[in-house]
Short mmCIF file of C-alpha atoms in Angstrom, two decimals:
data_model
loop_
_atom_site.label_atom_id
_atom_site.label_comp_id
_atom_site.label_asym_id
_atom_site.label_seq_id
_atom_site.Cartn_x
_atom_site.Cartn_y
_atom_site.Cartn_z
CA MET A 1 10.54 -108.97 73.82
CA GLU A 2 10.63 -108.60 70.06
CA PHE A 3 7.28 -108.10 68.43
CA HIS A 4 8.40 -109.67 65.12
CA LYS A 5 8.47 -113.08 66.76
CA SER A 6 5.52 -115.39 66.44
CA PRO A 7 3.51 -116.34 69.54
CA ALA A 8 5.08 -119.81 69.49
CA ASP A 9 8.55 -118.31 69.86
CA ALA A 10 7.63 -116.14 72.76
CA ASP A 11 9.30 -116.76 76.06
CA ALA A 12 7.24 -119.26 78.05
CA ASP A 13 7.81 -117.17 81.16
CA CYS A 14 5.89 -114.13 79.71
CA ASP A 15 3.25 -112.91 82.06
CA ASP A 16 -0.37 -112.89 80.96
CA GLU A 17 -0.43 -109.13 80.38
CA ALA A 18 2.59 -109.18 78.09
CA SER A 19 1.17 -112.10 76.16
CA ALA A 20 -2.14 -110.32 75.79
CA LYS A 21 -0.39 -107.23 74.45
CA LEU A 22 1.47 -109.42 72.00
CA MET A 23 -1.76 -110.96 70.73
CA VAL A 24 -3.39 -107.57 70.28
CA ASN A 25 -0.52 -105.91 68.44
CA HIS A 26 0.67 -108.74 66.22
CA GLN A 27 -1.00 -108.74 62.80
CA HIS A 28 -1.71 -112.12 61.25
CA VAL A 29 -2.14 -112.16 57.50
CA ASP A 30 -5.18 -113.92 56.13
CA PRO A 31 -3.83 -117.13 54.54
CA VAL A 32 -6.70 -117.15 52.03
CA ASN A 33 -6.12 -113.53 50.96
CA PRO A 34 -2.66 -112.42 52.07
CA SER A 35 -3.09 -109.00 50.50
CA SER A 36 -6.07 -108.19 52.65
CA GLY A 37 -3.93 -107.40 55.67
CA ARG A 38 -6.77 -108.56 57.91
CA PRO A 39 -5.78 -110.24 61.21
CA THR A 40 -6.51 -113.94 61.43
CA PRO A 41 -8.54 -114.80 64.52
CA ILE A 42 -6.45 -116.59 67.15
CA HIS A 43 -8.16 -118.71 69.73
CA ASN A 44 -6.34 -119.03 73.02
CA SER A 45 -6.76 -118.13 76.63
CA PHE A 46 -4.98 -114.81 76.30
CA THR A 47 -7.31 -113.37 73.62
CA GLU A 48 -10.34 -114.58 75.50
CA VAL A 49 -9.17 -112.66 78.55
CA GLU A 50 -8.71 -109.56 76.43
CA VAL A 51 -12.12 -109.98 74.73
CA VAL A 52 -13.82 -110.13 78.09
CA ARG A 53 -12.14 -106.91 79.07
CA LEU A 54 -13.20 -105.25 75.78
CA GLU A 55 -16.78 -106.42 76.24
CA ASP A 56 -16.80 -104.99 79.73
CA ARG A 57 -15.53 -101.71 78.34
CA VAL A 58 -18.15 -101.69 75.57
CA THR A 59 -20.89 -102.45 78.09
CA LEU A 60 -19.68 -99.62 80.28
CA GLU A 61 -19.47 -97.24 77.33
CA ALA A 62 -22.95 -98.28 76.12
CA HIS A 63 -24.30 -97.59 79.60
CA ASN A 64 -22.71 -94.14 79.56
CA MET A 65 -24.04 -93.46 76.04
CA GLU A 66 -27.56 -94.30 77.15
CA HIS A 67 -27.24 -91.60 79.80
CA LEU A 68 -25.94 -89.15 77.16
CA VAL A 69 -28.77 -89.98 74.76
CA GLU A 70 -31.34 -89.61 77.53
CA ALA A 71 -29.84 -86.24 78.52
CA TYR A 72 -29.97 -85.17 74.87
CA ARG A 73 -33.61 -86.18 74.61
CA LYS A 74 -34.46 -84.14 77.69
CA LYS A 75 -32.67 -81.09 76.29
CA ARG A 76 -34.45 -81.53 72.96
CA SER A 77 -37.81 -81.81 74.68
CA SER A 78 -37.04 -78.66 76.67
CA VAL A 79 -36.18 -76.72 73.50
CA LEU A 80 -39.33 -77.99 71.79
CA GLN A 81 -41.48 -76.96 74.75
CA GLY A 82 -39.83 -73.55 74.77
CA GLU A 83 -40.63 -73.08 71.10
CA LYS A 84 -44.23 -74.19 71.54
CA ALA A 85 -44.58 -71.76 74.44
CA ARG A 86 -43.77 -68.98 71.99
CA ASP A 87 -46.24 -70.10 69.32
CA PHE A 88 -48.85 -67.50 68.40
CA ASP A 89 -51.62 -69.94 69.37
CA PHE A 90 -50.01 -71.21 72.60
CA GLU A 91 -52.47 -69.54 74.97
CA CYS A 92 -55.41 -70.78 72.91
CA ARG A 93 -54.13 -74.34 73.16
CA VAL A 94 -53.35 -74.14 76.88
CA GLU A 95 -56.73 -72.62 77.72
CA ALA A 96 -58.73 -74.74 75.26
CA THR A 97 -62.01 -76.13 76.57
CA PRO A 98 -62.87 -79.83 76.15
CA ILE A 99 -65.19 -79.06 73.24
CA GLU A 100 -62.49 -76.96 71.55
CA ILE A 101 -60.03 -79.83 71.91
CA GLN A 102 -62.62 -82.18 70.41
CA VAL A 103 -63.22 -79.84 67.46
CA ASP A 104 -59.47 -79.54 66.89
CA SER A 105 -59.22 -83.33 66.76
CA ILE A 106 -62.07 -83.51 64.25
CA LEU A 107 -60.44 -80.88 62.03
CA HIS A 108 -57.17 -82.84 62.03
CA LYS A 109 -59.04 -85.95 60.92
CA LEU A 110 -60.79 -84.00 58.15
CA ARG A 111 -57.45 -82.65 57.04
CA LYS A 112 -56.09 -86.19 56.76
CA GLU A 113 -59.10 -87.12 54.63
CA ASP A 114 -58.44 -84.12 52.38
CA GLU A 115 -54.79 -85.08 52.00
CA LYS A 116 -55.88 -88.56 50.95
CA MET A 117 -58.30 -87.06 48.41
CA PHE A 118 -55.46 -85.12 46.79
CA GLU A 119 -53.12 -88.12 46.82
CA GLU A 120 -55.70 -90.30 45.06
CA GLU A 121 -55.99 -87.86 42.16
CA LYS A 122 -54.16 -88.71 38.96
CA PRO A 123 -50.59 -87.30 39.00
CA ARG A 124 -49.82 -84.39 36.70
CA LYS A 125 -47.12 -84.84 34.09
CA GLY A 126 -44.32 -82.31 33.89
CA ASN A 127 -41.10 -81.90 31.97
CA GLY A 128 -39.91 -85.11 30.33
CA GLY A 129 -43.06 -86.91 31.44
CA GLN A 130 -42.12 -86.72 35.13
CA GLU A 131 -45.15 -87.48 37.26
CA HIS A 132 -46.02 -85.06 40.05
CA PRO A 133 -48.42 -86.38 42.71
CA ARG A 134 -51.21 -84.02 43.73
CA PHE A 135 -50.96 -82.46 47.18
CA ALA A 136 -52.98 -79.90 49.11
CA GLY A 137 -50.23 -77.28 49.27
CA ASP A 138 -49.63 -77.09 45.52
CA HIS A 139 -50.25 -74.02 43.34
CA TYR A 140 -53.62 -72.47 44.14
CA LEU A 141 -54.77 -72.21 40.52
CA SER A 142 -53.74 -75.85 39.97
CA ASN A 143 -55.78 -76.97 42.96
CA VAL A 144 -58.71 -74.59 43.13
CA ASP A 145 -61.27 -77.13 41.88
CA LEU A 146 -60.12 -79.72 44.44
CA ILE A 147 -59.92 -77.14 47.22
CA GLN A 148 -63.59 -76.32 46.74
CA LYS A 149 -64.43 -80.02 47.25
CA SER A 150 -62.35 -80.37 50.41
CA ASN A 151 -63.69 -80.87 53.93
CA LEU A 152 -61.68 -77.98 55.36
CA PHE A 153 -63.01 -75.55 52.76
CA ARG A 154 -66.57 -76.60 53.56
CA VAL A 155 -65.96 -76.18 57.29
CA ALA A 156 -64.19 -72.84 56.78
CA ARG A 157 -67.15 -71.43 54.88
CA HIS A 158 -69.48 -72.26 57.77
CA LEU A 159 -67.25 -70.95 60.54
CA PRO A 160 -68.11 -67.43 61.77
CA LYS A 161 -65.39 -64.92 60.96
CA GLY A 162 -64.91 -61.68 62.83
CA SER A 163 -63.71 -59.54 59.95
CA HIS A 164 -62.32 -59.25 56.44
CA LEU A 165 -60.00 -56.26 56.26
CA HIS A 166 -58.28 -56.22 52.86
CA ILE A 167 -60.78 -56.18 49.98
CA HIS A 168 -60.36 -54.17 46.80
CA PHE A 169 -63.97 -53.34 46.14
CA ASN A 170 -63.81 -53.43 42.34
CA ALA A 171 -62.72 -57.10 42.32
CA CYS A 172 -64.37 -59.17 45.04
CA LEU A 173 -67.22 -61.07 43.31
CA PRO A 174 -67.17 -63.74 40.57
CA PRO A 175 -66.66 -62.10 37.15
CA ARG A 176 -69.95 -63.36 35.74
CA PHE A 177 -71.86 -61.16 38.17
CA LEU A 178 -70.83 -57.89 36.52
CA LEU A 179 -70.57 -59.40 33.03
CA ASP A 180 -74.17 -60.64 33.16
CA ILE A 181 -75.37 -57.17 34.14
CA ALA A 182 -73.25 -55.63 31.39
CA ALA A 183 -74.76 -58.00 28.82
CA GLY A 184 -78.16 -56.43 29.41
CA MET A 185 -76.99 -52.80 29.20
CA ASP A 186 -77.81 -51.11 25.91
CA ARG A 187 -74.99 -48.58 26.26
CA MET A 188 -72.24 -51.01 27.32
CA PHE A 189 -69.38 -51.26 24.84
CA ILE A 190 -66.39 -53.58 24.58
CA THR A 191 -63.14 -52.38 23.03
CA GLY A 192 -60.04 -54.31 21.95
CA ASN A 193 -56.56 -53.09 21.06
CA VAL A 194 -55.80 -55.61 18.28
CA PRO A 195 -57.91 -57.54 15.73
CA LEU A 196 -59.28 -60.86 16.98
CA THR A 197 -57.20 -63.17 14.83
CA PRO A 198 -56.35 -66.63 16.26
CA GLU A 199 -52.85 -65.52 17.21
CA ASN A 200 -54.21 -62.42 18.98
CA LEU A 201 -56.86 -64.08 21.17
CA ASP A 202 -54.55 -64.35 24.17
CA ARG A 203 -52.78 -61.02 23.86
CA CYS A 204 -55.79 -58.86 22.96
CA GLN A 205 -56.50 -56.42 25.80
CA ILE A 206 -60.16 -55.57 26.23
CA GLU A 207 -61.94 -52.80 28.10
CA PHE A 208 -65.55 -52.00 28.92
CA SER A 209 -67.26 -48.63 29.11
CA ILE A 210 -70.71 -47.09 29.29
CA LYS A 211 -71.07 -44.66 26.39
CA SER A 212 -73.75 -42.16 25.56
CA LYS A 213 -74.97 -42.02 21.97
CA ASP A 214 -72.79 -38.97 21.40
CA ASP A 215 -69.70 -40.72 22.79
CA GLU A 216 -70.34 -43.78 20.65
CA ASN A 217 -69.23 -41.87 17.58
CA ASP A 218 -65.79 -41.27 19.12
CA GLU A 219 -64.81 -44.95 18.82
CA PRO A 220 -63.91 -46.87 15.63
CA ALA A 221 -66.62 -48.99 14.04
CA PRO A 222 -66.59 -52.74 14.64
CA ILE A 223 -66.05 -53.49 10.97
CA ASN A 224 -63.04 -55.68 10.13
CA MET A 225 -62.31 -56.64 13.73
CA PHE A 226 -61.30 -60.16 12.68
CA PRO A 227 -59.25 -59.90 9.46
CA SER A 228 -55.51 -59.67 10.05
CA ASP A 229 -55.19 -56.67 7.76
CA HIS A 230 -57.21 -54.60 10.23
CA LYS A 231 -54.97 -52.44 12.40
CA GLY A 232 -55.60 -50.64 15.68
CA ARG A 233 -58.53 -50.66 18.07
CA TRP A 234 -62.05 -51.91 17.56
CA CYS A 235 -65.25 -51.19 19.50
CA MET A 236 -68.78 -52.58 19.49
CA LYS A 237 -71.79 -53.00 21.75
CA PHE A 238 -71.23 -55.79 24.23
CA GLY A 239 -74.63 -57.31 23.49
CA THR A 240 -73.73 -57.56 19.81
CA PHE A 241 -70.32 -58.98 20.65
CA LEU A 242 -71.95 -61.84 22.56
CA THR A 243 -73.81 -62.96 19.41
CA LEU A 244 -70.58 -63.63 17.52
CA SER A 245 -69.71 -67.16 16.48
CA GLU A 246 -67.66 -69.45 18.68
CA ASN A 247 -65.43 -70.03 15.66
CA HIS A 248 -63.84 -66.65 16.31
CA PHE A 249 -62.82 -67.63 19.88
CA ASP A 250 -61.15 -71.01 19.46
CA GLY A 251 -64.38 -72.86 20.23
CA LEU A 252 -65.29 -70.79 23.30
CA LYS A 253 -68.52 -68.87 23.64
CA PRO A 254 -67.82 -65.11 23.56
CA MET A 255 -68.80 -64.74 27.24
CA ASP A 256 -66.52 -67.61 28.29
CA TRP A 257 -63.66 -66.01 26.37
CA VAL A 258 -64.24 -62.75 28.26
CA VAL A 259 -64.34 -64.56 31.63
CA LYS A 260 -61.01 -66.14 30.74
CA LYS A 261 -59.63 -62.64 30.12
CA VAL A 262 -60.74 -61.56 33.60
CA GLU A 263 -59.32 -64.50 35.59
CA PHE A 264 -55.66 -65.45 35.89
CA GLN A 265 -54.88 -68.71 34.12
CA GLU A 266 -52.48 -71.31 35.50
CA GLU A 267 -49.78 -70.87 32.85
CA GLU A 268 -49.90 -67.08 33.21
CA ALA A 269 -49.11 -67.27 36.90
CA TYR A 270 -46.72 -70.24 37.04
CA GLY A 271 -45.05 -70.34 33.63
CA PRO A 272 -41.25 -70.84 33.81
CA LEU A 273 -40.57 -67.40 32.32
CA GLN A 274 -43.07 -65.50 34.47
CA THR A 275 -41.84 -62.92 36.98
CA ALA A 276 -43.49 -60.72 39.59
CA ALA A 277 -43.17 -57.76 37.20
CA GLY A 278 -44.77 -59.77 34.40
CA ALA A 279 -47.63 -60.93 36.61
CA TRP A 280 -48.26 -57.33 37.68
CA LYS A 281 -48.47 -56.26 34.04
CA LEU A 282 -51.26 -58.79 33.54
CA PHE A 283 -52.87 -57.74 36.81
CA ASN A 284 -52.95 -54.06 35.82
CA GLY A 285 -54.62 -54.94 32.52
CA ARG A 286 -57.31 -56.87 34.35
CA THR A 287 -58.05 -54.13 36.86
CA LYS A 288 -58.40 -51.72 33.94
CA LEU A 289 -60.87 -54.15 32.36
CA MET A 290 -62.89 -54.39 35.58
CA LYS A 291 -63.21 -50.64 35.98
CA GLY A 292 -65.65 -50.27 33.08
CA LEU A 293 -67.86 -53.08 34.38
CA PHE A 294 -68.11 -51.43 37.77
CA ASN A 295 -68.38 -47.68 37.27
CA TYR A 296 -72.03 -47.13 36.36
CA GLU A 297 -74.90 -46.81 38.78
CA LYS A 298 -76.99 -49.91 38.09
CA ALA A 299 -74.02 -52.27 38.37
CA PHE A 300 -72.56 -50.45 41.36
CA ARG A 301 -75.77 -50.60 43.40
CA LYS A 302 -76.35 -54.27 42.61
CA TYR A 303 -72.70 -54.98 43.35
CA VAL A 304 -72.89 -53.47 46.84
CA GLY A 305 -75.92 -55.59 47.72
CA ALA A 306 -74.41 -58.78 46.27
CA PHE A 307 -71.15 -58.17 48.11
CA LEU A 308 -72.98 -57.79 51.43
CA GLN A 309 -74.91 -61.01 50.79
CA ASN A 310 -71.62 -62.72 49.97
CA LEU A 311 -70.29 -61.65 53.39
CA VAL A 312 -73.36 -63.15 55.07
CA ASP A 313 -73.00 -66.39 53.07
CA ASP A 314 -69.36 -66.66 54.17
CA LYS A 315 -70.25 -65.85 57.81
CA ILE A 316 -68.17 -62.65 57.79
CA LEU A 317 -69.60 -60.25 60.36
CA TYR A 318 -67.61 -57.11 59.54
CA ALA A 319 -65.57 -55.91 56.57
CA GLU A 320 -63.58 -52.92 55.37
CA ILE A 321 -63.66 -52.21 51.65
CA ARG A 322 -61.14 -50.32 49.54
CA PRO A 323 -62.80 -48.32 46.75
CA THR A 324 -60.40 -46.12 44.80
CA PHE A 325 -61.09 -42.38 44.94
CA MET A 326 -59.48 -39.63 42.90
CA GLU A 327 -60.49 -36.29 41.49
CA SER A 328 -61.16 -37.75 38.04
CA ASN A 329 -63.21 -40.64 39.46
CA TYR A 330 -66.87 -40.83 38.40
CA LEU A 331 -69.80 -43.20 38.49
CA PHE A 332 -71.70 -42.95 35.21
CA SER A 333 -75.43 -43.01 34.77
CA ASP A 334 -76.77 -46.06 32.95
CA ASP A 335 -77.11 -44.17 29.67
CA GLY A 336 -73.67 -42.60 29.94
CA THR A 337 -74.93 -39.02 30.05
CA GLY A 338 -74.52 -38.26 33.78
CA LYS A 339 -71.75 -38.57 36.36
CA LYS A 340 -71.65 -38.94 40.13
CA ASN A 341 -68.61 -37.78 42.11
CA ASN A 342 -66.85 -39.41 45.07
CA ALA A 343 -69.23 -38.05 47.70
CA GLU A 344 -72.24 -39.27 45.73
CA ILE A 345 -70.59 -42.70 45.45
CA MET A 346 -70.31 -42.75 49.25
CA ASP A 347 -74.00 -41.86 49.48
CA ILE A 348 -74.87 -44.87 47.31
CA ILE A 349 -72.75 -47.23 49.42
CA ILE A 350 -74.44 -46.02 52.61
CA GLU A 351 -77.93 -46.25 51.06
CA GLU A 352 -77.36 -49.83 49.89
CA VAL A 353 -75.85 -50.89 53.22
CA ASP A 354 -78.81 -49.46 55.14
CA LYS A 355 -81.26 -51.14 52.77
CA PHE A 356 -79.50 -54.49 53.10
CA LYS A 357 -79.34 -54.38 56.89
CA ALA A 358 -83.01 -53.44 57.09
CA GLY A 359 -83.90 -56.57 55.13
CA LEU A 360 -82.01 -59.00 57.37
CA SER A 361 -84.18 -61.37 59.37
CA ASP A 362 -81.40 -61.90 61.91
CA LYS A 363 -79.41 -58.81 62.86
CA ASN A 364 -76.59 -61.00 64.19
CA MET A 365 -75.87 -62.33 60.71
CA PHE A 366 -74.02 -59.17 59.76
CA HIS A 367 -72.78 -56.14 61.66
CA HIS A 368 -71.35 -53.49 59.34
CA ILE A 369 -68.87 -52.45 56.68
CA ARG A 370 -66.63 -49.41 56.61
CA VAL A 371 -64.69 -47.70 53.84
CA ILE A 372 -60.92 -47.26 53.60
CA TYR A 373 -60.32 -44.16 51.51
CA CYS A 374 -57.82 -45.20 48.81
CA THR A 375 -56.07 -43.17 46.16
CA PRO A 376 -53.42 -44.32 43.63
CA ARG A 377 -49.76 -44.04 44.66
CA SER A 378 -49.07 -42.81 41.12
CA MET A 379 -50.62 -39.44 42.00
CA ASN A 380 -48.40 -36.35 42.25
CA GLU A 381 -48.02 -34.43 45.50
CA GLU A 382 -50.84 -31.99 44.76
CA GLN A 383 -53.26 -34.77 43.85
CA MET A 384 -52.29 -36.73 46.97
CA GLU A 385 -52.95 -33.66 49.11
CA ALA A 386 -56.37 -33.28 47.49
CA GLY A 387 -57.19 -36.91 48.27
CA LEU A 388 -56.10 -36.57 51.90
CA ASN A 389 -58.23 -33.46 52.32
CA GLU A 390 -61.26 -35.19 50.81
CA CYS A 391 -60.72 -38.11 53.18
CA ILE A 392 -60.91 -35.68 56.11
CA ARG A 393 -64.13 -34.17 54.75
CA PHE A 394 -65.63 -37.65 54.38
CA LYS A 395 -64.67 -38.53 57.96
CA GLU A 396 -66.32 -35.37 59.24
CA ARG A 397 -69.45 -36.10 57.21
CA TRP A 398 -69.63 -39.87 57.84
CA PRO A 399 -67.59 -40.50 61.01
CA GLU A 400 -68.75 -44.12 61.37
CA MET A 401 -68.03 -45.07 57.76
CA ILE A 402 -64.41 -44.01 57.16
CA ALA A 403 -61.97 -46.58 58.59
CA GLY A 404 -58.65 -45.19 57.38
CA PHE A 405 -56.49 -44.03 54.48
CA ASP A 406 -54.38 -46.03 52.03
CA VAL A 407 -52.53 -45.69 48.74
CA VAL A 408 -52.99 -48.43 46.14
CA GLY A 409 -51.44 -49.67 42.93
CA GLU A 410 -48.24 -51.49 42.06
CA GLU A 411 -45.72 -50.83 44.80
CA GLY A 412 -42.63 -51.25 42.62
CA PRO A 413 -41.51 -48.98 39.78
CA VAL A 414 -43.97 -48.62 36.89
CA ASN A 415 -42.29 -47.77 33.58
CA HIS A 416 -39.13 -47.07 35.61
CA VAL A 417 -40.95 -44.45 37.72
CA GLU A 418 -41.04 -45.02 41.48
CA HIS A 419 -43.81 -43.92 43.83
CA PRO A 420 -42.59 -44.70 47.37
CA LEU A 421 -44.42 -43.53 50.48
CA LYS A 422 -41.55 -41.19 51.36
CA LYS A 423 -42.44 -39.16 48.26
CA PHE A 424 -45.50 -37.91 50.16
CA THR A 425 -43.90 -37.45 53.59
CA LEU A 426 -44.95 -33.80 53.88
CA GLN A 427 -48.53 -34.47 52.82
CA PHE A 428 -48.88 -37.41 55.23
CA LEU A 429 -47.42 -35.48 58.19
CA VAL A 430 -49.72 -32.52 57.56
CA PHE A 431 -52.68 -34.92 57.32
CA ARG A 432 -51.75 -36.53 60.62
CA GLU A 433 -51.41 -33.18 62.40
CA THR A 434 -54.72 -31.99 60.93
CA CYS A 435 -56.46 -35.12 62.22
CA LYS A 436 -55.01 -34.50 65.69
CA ARG A 437 -56.18 -30.90 65.65
CA LYS A 438 -59.68 -31.91 64.53
CA ASP A 439 -59.77 -34.92 66.89
CA LEU A 440 -60.33 -37.32 63.98
CA ASP A 441 -59.25 -40.95 64.06
CA ILE A 442 -58.15 -41.80 60.50
CA PRO A 443 -55.31 -44.31 60.76
CA PHE A 444 -52.93 -45.06 57.92
CA LEU A 445 -53.51 -48.58 56.59
CA PHE A 446 -50.75 -48.62 54.00
CA HIS A 447 -50.00 -51.19 51.34
CA CYS A 448 -46.30 -51.93 51.83
CA GLY A 449 -43.80 -54.76 51.73
CA GLU A 450 -45.53 -56.35 48.72
CA THR A 451 -42.17 -56.94 47.09
CA LEU A 452 -39.14 -59.19 46.74
CA ASP A 453 -36.80 -56.18 46.65
CA MET A 454 -34.11 -55.57 49.24
CA GLY A 455 -32.62 -52.14 49.88
CA THR A 456 -34.77 -50.25 47.36
CA SER A 457 -37.24 -47.41 47.84
CA THR A 458 -40.02 -49.97 47.39
CA ASP A 459 -38.62 -52.10 50.19
CA GLY A 460 -38.20 -48.92 52.24
CA ASN A 461 -41.96 -48.37 52.39
CA LEU A 462 -41.95 -50.55 55.51
CA ILE A 463 -39.83 -47.94 57.30
CA ASP A 464 -42.14 -45.09 56.31
CA ALA A 465 -45.27 -47.02 57.27
CA LEU A 466 -43.73 -47.57 60.71
CA LEU A 467 -42.61 -43.96 61.21
CA LEU A 468 -45.93 -42.57 59.96
CA GLY A 469 -47.73 -44.62 62.60
CA ALA A 470 -49.62 -47.08 60.40
CA LYS A 471 -52.17 -49.10 62.36
CA ARG A 472 -52.12 -51.93 59.82
CA ILE A 473 -50.13 -52.70 56.70
CA GLY A 474 -51.32 -54.50 53.60
CA HIS A 475 -49.36 -57.62 52.56
CA GLY A 476 -46.12 -57.01 54.52
CA PHE A 477 -44.52 -59.88 52.60
CA ALA A 478 -41.02 -58.41 52.95
CA LEU A 479 -41.33 -57.74 56.69
CA PRO A 480 -39.49 -60.88 57.94
CA LYS A 481 -36.41 -59.72 56.02
CA HIS A 482 -36.31 -56.70 58.34
CA PRO A 483 -36.18 -58.11 61.90
CA TYR A 484 -35.67 -54.72 63.55
CA ILE A 485 -38.62 -53.11 61.77
CA MET A 486 -40.67 -56.24 62.43
CA GLN A 487 -39.90 -56.02 66.15
CA LEU A 488 -40.82 -52.33 66.27
CA MET A 489 -44.08 -52.98 64.43
CA LYS A 490 -44.85 -55.84 66.78
CA GLU A 491 -44.25 -53.60 69.80
CA ALA A 492 -46.48 -50.93 68.25
CA GLY A 493 -49.27 -53.48 67.70
CA VAL A 494 -49.24 -53.12 63.92
CA CYS A 495 -51.37 -55.78 62.25
CA VAL A 496 -50.38 -57.30 58.89
CA GLU A 497 -53.14 -57.98 56.36
CA VAL A 498 -51.63 -61.03 54.66
CA CYS A 499 -52.94 -62.08 51.23
CA PRO A 500 -51.32 -65.46 50.46
CA ILE A 501 -53.24 -66.37 47.30
CA SER A 502 -52.65 -62.94 45.78
CA ASN A 503 -48.94 -63.04 46.65
CA GLU A 504 -48.58 -66.47 45.07
CA ILE A 505 -50.30 -65.56 41.81
CA LEU A 506 -48.43 -62.26 41.55
CA GLY A 507 -45.08 -63.99 41.84
CA LEU A 508 -43.88 -63.35 45.40
CA THR A 509 -43.95 -67.00 46.47
CA PRO A 510 -44.23 -70.21 44.45
CA ARG A 511 -46.60 -71.88 46.90
CA ALA A 512 -48.43 -70.99 50.10
CA ALA A 513 -46.08 -73.16 52.18
CA SER A 514 -43.24 -70.69 51.61
CA HIS A 515 -45.34 -67.60 52.32
CA ALA A 516 -44.02 -64.97 54.73
CA MET A 517 -47.07 -65.34 57.00
CA TYR A 518 -45.50 -68.36 58.71
CA ALA A 519 -42.42 -66.36 59.69
CA LEU A 520 -44.66 -63.51 60.87
CA LEU A 521 -46.78 -65.82 63.01
CA ALA A 522 -43.68 -67.55 64.38
CA ASN A 523 -42.58 -64.13 65.62
CA ASN A 524 -46.03 -63.40 67.08
CA VAL A 525 -46.80 -60.56 64.68
CA HIS A 526 -50.53 -59.84 64.51
CA CYS A 527 -51.94 -61.06 61.18
CA THR A 528 -55.27 -61.35 59.38
CA VAL A 529 -55.84 -63.43 56.25
CA ASN A 530 -57.51 -61.73 53.27
CA SER A 531 -58.58 -62.18 49.65
CA ASP A 532 -57.23 -58.93 48.10
CA ASN A 533 -58.68 -59.09 44.54
CA GLY A 534 -60.68 -62.31 44.60
CA THR A 535 -62.40 -61.79 41.24
CA LEU A 536 -59.12 -62.19 39.37
CA PHE A 537 -57.95 -65.25 41.31
CA ARG A 538 -60.98 -67.53 40.81
#
């Protein structure tokens, strides 16, 4: 048989199978569009026989595919169940009581309502006029006003919370609290590093300090603080500063301008040119500003009481605070003539805590706070040793008040100088052995992993925290990048004090959805959520 022949020329004696093959293989050109090369349908008994056979085959194949799809679905379901069984909250879900299941359902409904609230807000306009719909997981500083109106925030405030474990004590209340006290202090001074011209309002760095009458003469007079021809620093009483005209502060009241200097602004945190290093530079300036508002007795005592009341209002039963101690650390008297040392500062904390607890009508509203002894990582070896020794003395004197030891400050290089934990290996090992000998429980609660670095001494702090036996670590943002260290910490029961809002504003993650805490929880690493330096983050 020759396949170039047409069907009409085929031998009449061809069997059905041969004819069917002929019909399948022969290509008929479309008479309407010869160039298409498409076969022209041919209607005869042979093609109908073949079509039936093809349909049977397709039906059979479809039946087989259904089995394959069903098998795939079962495998997928099995994998999904296996993953859920490894979730950090799996046991809670499996063992949930009927009322807990009901509450969970209510919270999901409230969350849906919150999502709708965000979606109904007017979109924000970005580059080129592009509209960006509002959503709950957007930048914290962009959303903070809406967050405070949300159902989940309202519920969260009323839920009892077992503990708050990562609080820098000099920055945990709204800025107006300390500023309002400072406004009434006769010896409180405000200092700026550049004249307050319109172009300097944003970049002027201010500080506060209690000064005695003798010390007042050491600072430059406030004259010419506004003209551009004035150079250098200026200083004046804060009360006098607050009487200045709004015209000097771009229409803001002087106090509102100062509050703006304390709190991170949206553009500062999320500007296209901002980096983690740049955000830390702003952060360090703000902590320096806060120090002078905090380090005199009247403000400090009031601050302790207000902080404790804030814990009660937020239903937090227990907290650990991180004051910074060092040899040069003092708490000034209200007139600036006297100083209290670290031990006397501890006495004040204990006095105010006892007074607050005695005034509670319900003792179950609040249990206790303890102090984590902190000293700056920028200290040299001798200064670090002195801090460790003082921590031991404090533990011996107030065994129920000292919760642990930590080093604080920017973890990465500052002015190209590094201060990794390994720098103090000898001092830390001696401290640990001394605690064993004296039967003292002072765990290391190190800040570490608060970085985007990989393979640097900063990144290596995770290794040293592990080897030094840290009970908890602060931030631990870099930990998921180190699966082996993460596994060892998990086995050792190390808890990570995650601080998502702080990490976002200081440039480690653009939004909370990409925070490292989700990877940590997915790997069943113990975590607590914390505020860090809430004053600065609104």
